[in-house]
PDB file of C-alpha atoms in Angstrom:
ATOM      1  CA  UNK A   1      -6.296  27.536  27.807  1.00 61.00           C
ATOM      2  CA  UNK A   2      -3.074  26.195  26.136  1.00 63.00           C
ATOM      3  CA  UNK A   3      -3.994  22.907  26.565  1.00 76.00           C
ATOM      4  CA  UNK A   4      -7.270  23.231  25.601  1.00 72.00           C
ATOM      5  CA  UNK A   5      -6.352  24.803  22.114  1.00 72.00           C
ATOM      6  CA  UNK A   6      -3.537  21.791  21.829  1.00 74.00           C
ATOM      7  CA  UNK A   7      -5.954  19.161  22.543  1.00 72.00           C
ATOM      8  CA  UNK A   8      -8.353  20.517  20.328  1.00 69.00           C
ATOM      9  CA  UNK A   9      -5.845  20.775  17.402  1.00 69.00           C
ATOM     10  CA  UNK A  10      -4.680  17.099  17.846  1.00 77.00           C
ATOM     11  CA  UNK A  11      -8.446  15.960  18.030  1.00 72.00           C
ATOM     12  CA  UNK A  12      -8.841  18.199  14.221  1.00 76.00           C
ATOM     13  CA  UNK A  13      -5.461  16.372  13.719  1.00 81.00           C
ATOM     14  CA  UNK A  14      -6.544  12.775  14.547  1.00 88.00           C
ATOM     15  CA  UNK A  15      -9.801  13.293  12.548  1.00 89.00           C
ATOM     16  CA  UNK A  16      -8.391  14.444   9.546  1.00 90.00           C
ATOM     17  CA  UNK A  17      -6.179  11.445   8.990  1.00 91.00           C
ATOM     18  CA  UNK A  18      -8.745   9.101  10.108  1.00 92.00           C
ATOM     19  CA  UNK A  19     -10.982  10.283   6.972  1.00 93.00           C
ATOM     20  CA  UNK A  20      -7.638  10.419   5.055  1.00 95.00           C
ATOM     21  CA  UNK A  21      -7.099   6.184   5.820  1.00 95.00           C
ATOM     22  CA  UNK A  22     -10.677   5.792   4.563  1.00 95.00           C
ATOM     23  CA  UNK A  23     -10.505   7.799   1.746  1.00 96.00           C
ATOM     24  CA  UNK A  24      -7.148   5.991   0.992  1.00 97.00           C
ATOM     25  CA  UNK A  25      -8.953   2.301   1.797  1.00 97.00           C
ATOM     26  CA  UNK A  26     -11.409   3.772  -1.059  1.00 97.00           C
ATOM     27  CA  UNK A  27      -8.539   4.593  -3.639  1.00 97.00           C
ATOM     28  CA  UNK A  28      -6.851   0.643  -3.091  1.00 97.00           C
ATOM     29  CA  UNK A  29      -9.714  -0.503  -4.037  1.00 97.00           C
ATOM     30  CA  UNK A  30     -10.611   1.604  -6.682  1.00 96.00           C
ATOM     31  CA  UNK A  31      -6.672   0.973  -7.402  1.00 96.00           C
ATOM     32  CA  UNK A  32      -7.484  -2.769  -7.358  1.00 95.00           C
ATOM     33  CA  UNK A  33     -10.372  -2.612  -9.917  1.00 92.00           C
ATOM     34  CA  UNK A  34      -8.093  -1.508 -12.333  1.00 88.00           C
ATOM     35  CA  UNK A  35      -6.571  -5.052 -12.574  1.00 87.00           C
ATOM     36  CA  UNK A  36      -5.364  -7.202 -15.928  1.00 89.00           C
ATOM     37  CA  UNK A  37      -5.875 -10.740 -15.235  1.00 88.00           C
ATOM     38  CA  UNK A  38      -2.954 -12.724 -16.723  1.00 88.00           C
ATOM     39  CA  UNK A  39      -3.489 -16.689 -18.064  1.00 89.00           C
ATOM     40  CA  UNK A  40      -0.620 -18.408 -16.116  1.00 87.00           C
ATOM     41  CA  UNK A  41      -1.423 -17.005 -12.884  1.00 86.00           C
ATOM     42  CA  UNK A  42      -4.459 -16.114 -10.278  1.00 85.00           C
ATOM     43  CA  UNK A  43      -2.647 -12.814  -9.735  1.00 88.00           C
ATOM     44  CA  UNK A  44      -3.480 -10.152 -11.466  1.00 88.00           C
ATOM     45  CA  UNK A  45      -2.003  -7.214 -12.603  1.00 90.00           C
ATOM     46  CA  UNK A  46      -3.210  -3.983 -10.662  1.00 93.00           C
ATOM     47  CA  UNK A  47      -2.902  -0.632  -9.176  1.00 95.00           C
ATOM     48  CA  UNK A  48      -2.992  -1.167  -5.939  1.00 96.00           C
ATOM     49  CA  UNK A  49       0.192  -1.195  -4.742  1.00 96.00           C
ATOM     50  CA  UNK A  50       0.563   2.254  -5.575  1.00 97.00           C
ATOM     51  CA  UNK A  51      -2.128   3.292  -3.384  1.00 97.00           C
ATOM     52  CA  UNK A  52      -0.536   1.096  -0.777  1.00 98.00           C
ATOM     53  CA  UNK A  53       2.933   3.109  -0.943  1.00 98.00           C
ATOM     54  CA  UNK A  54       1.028   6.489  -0.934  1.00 97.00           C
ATOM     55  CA  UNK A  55      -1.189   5.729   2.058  1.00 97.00           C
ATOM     56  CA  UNK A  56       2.042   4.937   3.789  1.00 97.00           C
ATOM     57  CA  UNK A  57       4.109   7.824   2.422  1.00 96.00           C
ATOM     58  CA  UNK A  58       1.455  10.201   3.023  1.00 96.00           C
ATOM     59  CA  UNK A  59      -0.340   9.193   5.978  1.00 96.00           C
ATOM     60  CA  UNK A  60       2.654   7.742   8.228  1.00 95.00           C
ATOM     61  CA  UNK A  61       2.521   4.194   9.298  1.00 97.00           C
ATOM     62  CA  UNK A  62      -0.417   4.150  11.827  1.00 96.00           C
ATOM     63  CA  UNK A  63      -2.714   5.970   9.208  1.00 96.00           C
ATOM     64  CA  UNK A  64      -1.524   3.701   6.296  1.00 97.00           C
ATOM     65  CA  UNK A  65      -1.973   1.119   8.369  1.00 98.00           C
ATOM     66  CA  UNK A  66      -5.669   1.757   9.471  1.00 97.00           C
ATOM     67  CA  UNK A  67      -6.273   2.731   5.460  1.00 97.00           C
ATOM     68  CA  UNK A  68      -5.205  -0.911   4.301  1.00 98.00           C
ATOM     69  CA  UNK A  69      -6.998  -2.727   7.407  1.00 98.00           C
ATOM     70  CA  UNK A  70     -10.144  -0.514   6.337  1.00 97.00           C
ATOM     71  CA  UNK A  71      -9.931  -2.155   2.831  1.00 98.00           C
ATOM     72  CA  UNK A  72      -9.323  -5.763   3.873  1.00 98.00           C
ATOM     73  CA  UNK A  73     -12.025  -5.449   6.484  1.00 97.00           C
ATOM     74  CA  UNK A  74     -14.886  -4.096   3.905  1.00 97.00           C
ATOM     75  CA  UNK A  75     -13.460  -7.308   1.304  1.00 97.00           C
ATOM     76  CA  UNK A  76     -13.442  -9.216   4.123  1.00 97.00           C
ATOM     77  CA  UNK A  77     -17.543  -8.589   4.794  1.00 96.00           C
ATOM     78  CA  UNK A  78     -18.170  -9.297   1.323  1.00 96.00           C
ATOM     79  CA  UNK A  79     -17.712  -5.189  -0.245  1.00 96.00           C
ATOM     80  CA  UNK A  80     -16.185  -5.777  -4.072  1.00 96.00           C
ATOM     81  CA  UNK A  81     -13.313  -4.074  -2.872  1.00 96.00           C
ATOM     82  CA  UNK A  82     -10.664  -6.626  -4.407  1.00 95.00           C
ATOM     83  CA  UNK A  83      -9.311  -6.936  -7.800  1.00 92.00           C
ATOM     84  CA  UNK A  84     -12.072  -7.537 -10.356  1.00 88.00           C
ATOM     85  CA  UNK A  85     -14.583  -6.461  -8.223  1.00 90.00           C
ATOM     86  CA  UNK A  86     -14.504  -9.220  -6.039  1.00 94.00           C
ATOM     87  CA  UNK A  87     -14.740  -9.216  -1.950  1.00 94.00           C
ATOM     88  CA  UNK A  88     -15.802 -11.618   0.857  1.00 95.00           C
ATOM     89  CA  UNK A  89     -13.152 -13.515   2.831  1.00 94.00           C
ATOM     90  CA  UNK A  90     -12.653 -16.265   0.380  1.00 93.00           C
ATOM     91  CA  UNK A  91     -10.871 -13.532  -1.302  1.00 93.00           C
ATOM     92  CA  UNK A  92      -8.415 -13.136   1.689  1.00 94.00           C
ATOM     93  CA  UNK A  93      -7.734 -16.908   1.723  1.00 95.00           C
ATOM     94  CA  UNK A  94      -7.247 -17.369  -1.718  1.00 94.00           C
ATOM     95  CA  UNK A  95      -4.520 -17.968  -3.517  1.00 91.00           C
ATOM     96  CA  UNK A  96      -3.904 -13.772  -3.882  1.00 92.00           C
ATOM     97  CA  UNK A  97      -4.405 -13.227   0.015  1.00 95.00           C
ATOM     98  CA  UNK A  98      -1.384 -13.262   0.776  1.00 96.00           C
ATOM     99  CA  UNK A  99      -0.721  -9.875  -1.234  1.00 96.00           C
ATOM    100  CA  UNK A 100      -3.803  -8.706   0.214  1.00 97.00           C
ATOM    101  CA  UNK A 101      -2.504  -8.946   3.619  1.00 97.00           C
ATOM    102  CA  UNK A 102       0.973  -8.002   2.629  1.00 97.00           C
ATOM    103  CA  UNK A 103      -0.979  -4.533   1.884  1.00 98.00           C
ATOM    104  CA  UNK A 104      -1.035  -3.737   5.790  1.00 97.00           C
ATOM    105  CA  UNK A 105       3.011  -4.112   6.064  1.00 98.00           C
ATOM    106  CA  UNK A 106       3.895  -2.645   3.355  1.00 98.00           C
ATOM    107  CA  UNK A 107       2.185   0.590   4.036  1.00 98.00           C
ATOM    108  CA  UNK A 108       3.570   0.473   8.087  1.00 98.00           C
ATOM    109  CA  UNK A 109       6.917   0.227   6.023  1.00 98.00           C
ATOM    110  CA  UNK A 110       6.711   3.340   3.861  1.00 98.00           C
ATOM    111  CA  UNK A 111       5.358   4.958   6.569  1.00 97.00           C
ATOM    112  CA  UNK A 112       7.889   4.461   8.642  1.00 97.00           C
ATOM    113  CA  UNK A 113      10.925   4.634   5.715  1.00 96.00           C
ATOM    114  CA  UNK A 114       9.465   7.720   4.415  1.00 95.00           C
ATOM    115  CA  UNK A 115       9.136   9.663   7.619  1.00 92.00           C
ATOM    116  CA  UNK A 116      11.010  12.405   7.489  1.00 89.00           C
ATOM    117  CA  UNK A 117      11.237  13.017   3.647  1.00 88.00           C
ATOM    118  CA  UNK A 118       9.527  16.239   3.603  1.00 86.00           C
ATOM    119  CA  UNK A 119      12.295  18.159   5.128  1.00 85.00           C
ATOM    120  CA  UNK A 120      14.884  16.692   3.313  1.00 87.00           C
ATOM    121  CA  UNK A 121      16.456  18.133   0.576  1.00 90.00           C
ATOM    122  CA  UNK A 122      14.890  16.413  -2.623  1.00 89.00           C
ATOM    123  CA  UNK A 123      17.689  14.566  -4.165  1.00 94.00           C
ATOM    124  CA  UNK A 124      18.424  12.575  -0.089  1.00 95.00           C
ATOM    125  CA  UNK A 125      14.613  12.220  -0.198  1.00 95.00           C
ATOM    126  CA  UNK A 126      13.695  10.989  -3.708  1.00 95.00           C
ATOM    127  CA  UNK A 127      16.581   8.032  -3.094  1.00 96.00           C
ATOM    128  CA  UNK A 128      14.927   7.942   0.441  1.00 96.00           C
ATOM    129  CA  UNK A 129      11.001   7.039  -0.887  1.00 97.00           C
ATOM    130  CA  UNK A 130      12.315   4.940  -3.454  1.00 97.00           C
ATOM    131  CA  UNK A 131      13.700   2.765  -0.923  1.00 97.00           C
ATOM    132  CA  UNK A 132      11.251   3.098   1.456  1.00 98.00           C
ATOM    133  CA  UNK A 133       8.419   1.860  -1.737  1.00 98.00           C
ATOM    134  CA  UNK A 134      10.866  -0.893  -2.457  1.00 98.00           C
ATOM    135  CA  UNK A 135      10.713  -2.450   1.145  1.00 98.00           C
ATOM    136  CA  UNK A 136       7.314  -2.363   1.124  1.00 98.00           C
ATOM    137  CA  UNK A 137       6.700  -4.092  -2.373  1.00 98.00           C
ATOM    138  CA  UNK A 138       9.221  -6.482  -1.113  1.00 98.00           C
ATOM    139  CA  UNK A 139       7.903  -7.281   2.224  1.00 98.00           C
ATOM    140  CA  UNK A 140       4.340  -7.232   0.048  1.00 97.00           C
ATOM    141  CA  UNK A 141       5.746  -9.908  -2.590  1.00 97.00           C
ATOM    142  CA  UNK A 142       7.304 -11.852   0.105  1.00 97.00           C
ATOM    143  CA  UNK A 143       3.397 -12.564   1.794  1.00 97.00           C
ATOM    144  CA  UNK A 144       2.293 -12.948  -1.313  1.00 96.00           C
ATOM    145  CA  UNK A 145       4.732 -15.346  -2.651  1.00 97.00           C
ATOM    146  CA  UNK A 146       5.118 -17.602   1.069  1.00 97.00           C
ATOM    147  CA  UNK A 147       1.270 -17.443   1.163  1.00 97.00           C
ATOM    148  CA  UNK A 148       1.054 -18.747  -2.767  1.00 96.00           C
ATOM    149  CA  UNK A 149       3.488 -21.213  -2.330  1.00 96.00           C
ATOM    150  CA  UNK A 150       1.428 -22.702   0.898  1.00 96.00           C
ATOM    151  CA  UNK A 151      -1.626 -22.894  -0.724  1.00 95.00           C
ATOM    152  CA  UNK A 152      -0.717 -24.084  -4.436  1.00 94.00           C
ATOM    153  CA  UNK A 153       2.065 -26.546  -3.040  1.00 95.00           C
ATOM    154  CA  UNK A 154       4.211 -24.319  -5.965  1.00 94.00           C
ATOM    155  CA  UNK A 155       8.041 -24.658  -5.472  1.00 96.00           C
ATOM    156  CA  UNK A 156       9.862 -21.338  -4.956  1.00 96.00           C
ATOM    157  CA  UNK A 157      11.165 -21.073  -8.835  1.00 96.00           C
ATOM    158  CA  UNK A 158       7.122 -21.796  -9.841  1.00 95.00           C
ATOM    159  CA  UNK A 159       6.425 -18.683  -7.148  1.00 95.00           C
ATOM    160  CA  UNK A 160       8.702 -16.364  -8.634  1.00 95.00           C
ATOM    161  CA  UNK A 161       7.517 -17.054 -12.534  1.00 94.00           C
ATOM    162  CA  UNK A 162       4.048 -16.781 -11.239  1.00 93.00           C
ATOM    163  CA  UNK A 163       3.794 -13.927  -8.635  1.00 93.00           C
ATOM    164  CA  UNK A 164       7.109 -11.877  -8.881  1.00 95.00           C
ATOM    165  CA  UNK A 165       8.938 -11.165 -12.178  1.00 94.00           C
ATOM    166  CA  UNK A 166       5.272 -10.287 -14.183  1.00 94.00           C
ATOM    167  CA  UNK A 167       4.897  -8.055 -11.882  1.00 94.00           C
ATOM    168  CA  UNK A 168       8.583  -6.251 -11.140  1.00 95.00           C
ATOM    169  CA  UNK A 169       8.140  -3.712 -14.328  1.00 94.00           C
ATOM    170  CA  UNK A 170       4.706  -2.558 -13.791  1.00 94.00           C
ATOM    171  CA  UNK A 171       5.376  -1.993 -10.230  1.00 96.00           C
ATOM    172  CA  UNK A 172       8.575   0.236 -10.062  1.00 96.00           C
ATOM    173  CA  UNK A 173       6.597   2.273 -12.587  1.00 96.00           C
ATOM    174  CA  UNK A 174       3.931   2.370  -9.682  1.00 97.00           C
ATOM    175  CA  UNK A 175       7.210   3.450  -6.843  1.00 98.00           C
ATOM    176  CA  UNK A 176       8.356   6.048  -9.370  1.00 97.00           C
ATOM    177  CA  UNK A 177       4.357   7.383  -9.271  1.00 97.00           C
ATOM    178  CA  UNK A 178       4.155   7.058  -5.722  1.00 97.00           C
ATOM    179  CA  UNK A 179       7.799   9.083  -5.379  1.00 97.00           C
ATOM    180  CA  UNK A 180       6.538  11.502  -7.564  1.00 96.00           C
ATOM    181  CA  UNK A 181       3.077  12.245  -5.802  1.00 96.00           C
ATOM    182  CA  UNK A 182       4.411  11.841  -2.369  1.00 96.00           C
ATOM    183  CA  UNK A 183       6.855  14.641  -2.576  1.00 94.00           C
ATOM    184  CA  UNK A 184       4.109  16.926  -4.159  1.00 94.00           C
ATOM    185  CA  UNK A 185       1.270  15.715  -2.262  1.00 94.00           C
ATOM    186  CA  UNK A 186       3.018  15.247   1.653  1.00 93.00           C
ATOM    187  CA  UNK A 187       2.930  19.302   2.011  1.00 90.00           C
ATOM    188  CA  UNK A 188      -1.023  19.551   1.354  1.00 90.00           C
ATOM    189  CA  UNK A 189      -1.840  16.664   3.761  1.00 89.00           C
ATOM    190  CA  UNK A 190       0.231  17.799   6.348  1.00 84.00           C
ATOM    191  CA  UNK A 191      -1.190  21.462   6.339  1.00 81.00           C
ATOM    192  CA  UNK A 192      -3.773  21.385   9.070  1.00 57.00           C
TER     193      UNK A 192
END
């Protein structure tokens, strides 16, 4: 009977963060419609990242995981899930795909950096999500950039003035959001 009521309570557990990564694959997007497109560069500015860093923080690594590959798979089959409502897989190869795939490791990253942070006390936990949300923009830029770089034939300096230092103020206002609502947020989603 103990088993039964375990098994049963994992299964409820499972589901519920299997509709968490797709409502989380729904809020990057949404997060990537929200998007300022800048004259020097095919990037974008955009709010996706953030959702990235929260589907990790909040839904562990496998979850945030699944929640990214959700969103590159609908973009992927032609859903306007990307940044100015765009989608298909051209999308993924483009010049931006890079970031796009950089979306799945980043979130594993937080996921796995943040784990833990609930039960710490806040000040150890705070420093311990803000690093955790760094690595994963990092790891994030560093797709983005290698992948950029491939497909423009851009030389590392041209990389960094095009898809990194636009982008480094915007997005540690995004990992201050994402520390913020992670610490708030972690004890509602884990409530079963």
């Amino acid at each position: 009977m103990v088993n039964e009521k375990n098994a049963a309570a994992n299964h409820a557990n499972k589901t519920k963060f299997l509709i968490l990564a797709g409502m989380f694959a729904a809020v990057t997007a949404v997060c990537s419609w929200l998007n300022i497109p800048l004259p020097f560069t095919p990037v974008p500015i955009n709010l996706a990242l953030l959702a990235v860093y929260l589907a990790g923080g909040l839904l562990g690594a496998k979850y945030g995981f699944f929640s990214e590959l959700i969103y590159i798979l609908l973009g992927a089959i032609g859903v306007p899930v990307f940044a100015g409502f765009s989608g298909g897989f051209g999308c993924i190869t483009g010049a931006t795909g890079g970031f796009i795939i950089g979306y799945l490791f980043a979130a594993v990253l937080v996921g796995l950096l943040a784990s833990g942070t609930e039960t710490m006390p806040t000040k150890r936990a705070v420093v311990r999500l803000t690093l955790a949300c760094v690595t994963g923009m990092v790891c994030c830029y560093a797709f983005g950039l290698v992948w950029y770089m491939i497909l423009t034939g851009t030389d590392l300096w041209a990389g960094f003035l095009a898809c990194v230092f636009p982008f480094l103020p915007g997005d540690f206002i995004k990992i201050v959001l994402a520390v913020i609502l992670i610490r708030r947020l972690k004890p509602v989603v884990n409530r079963s």
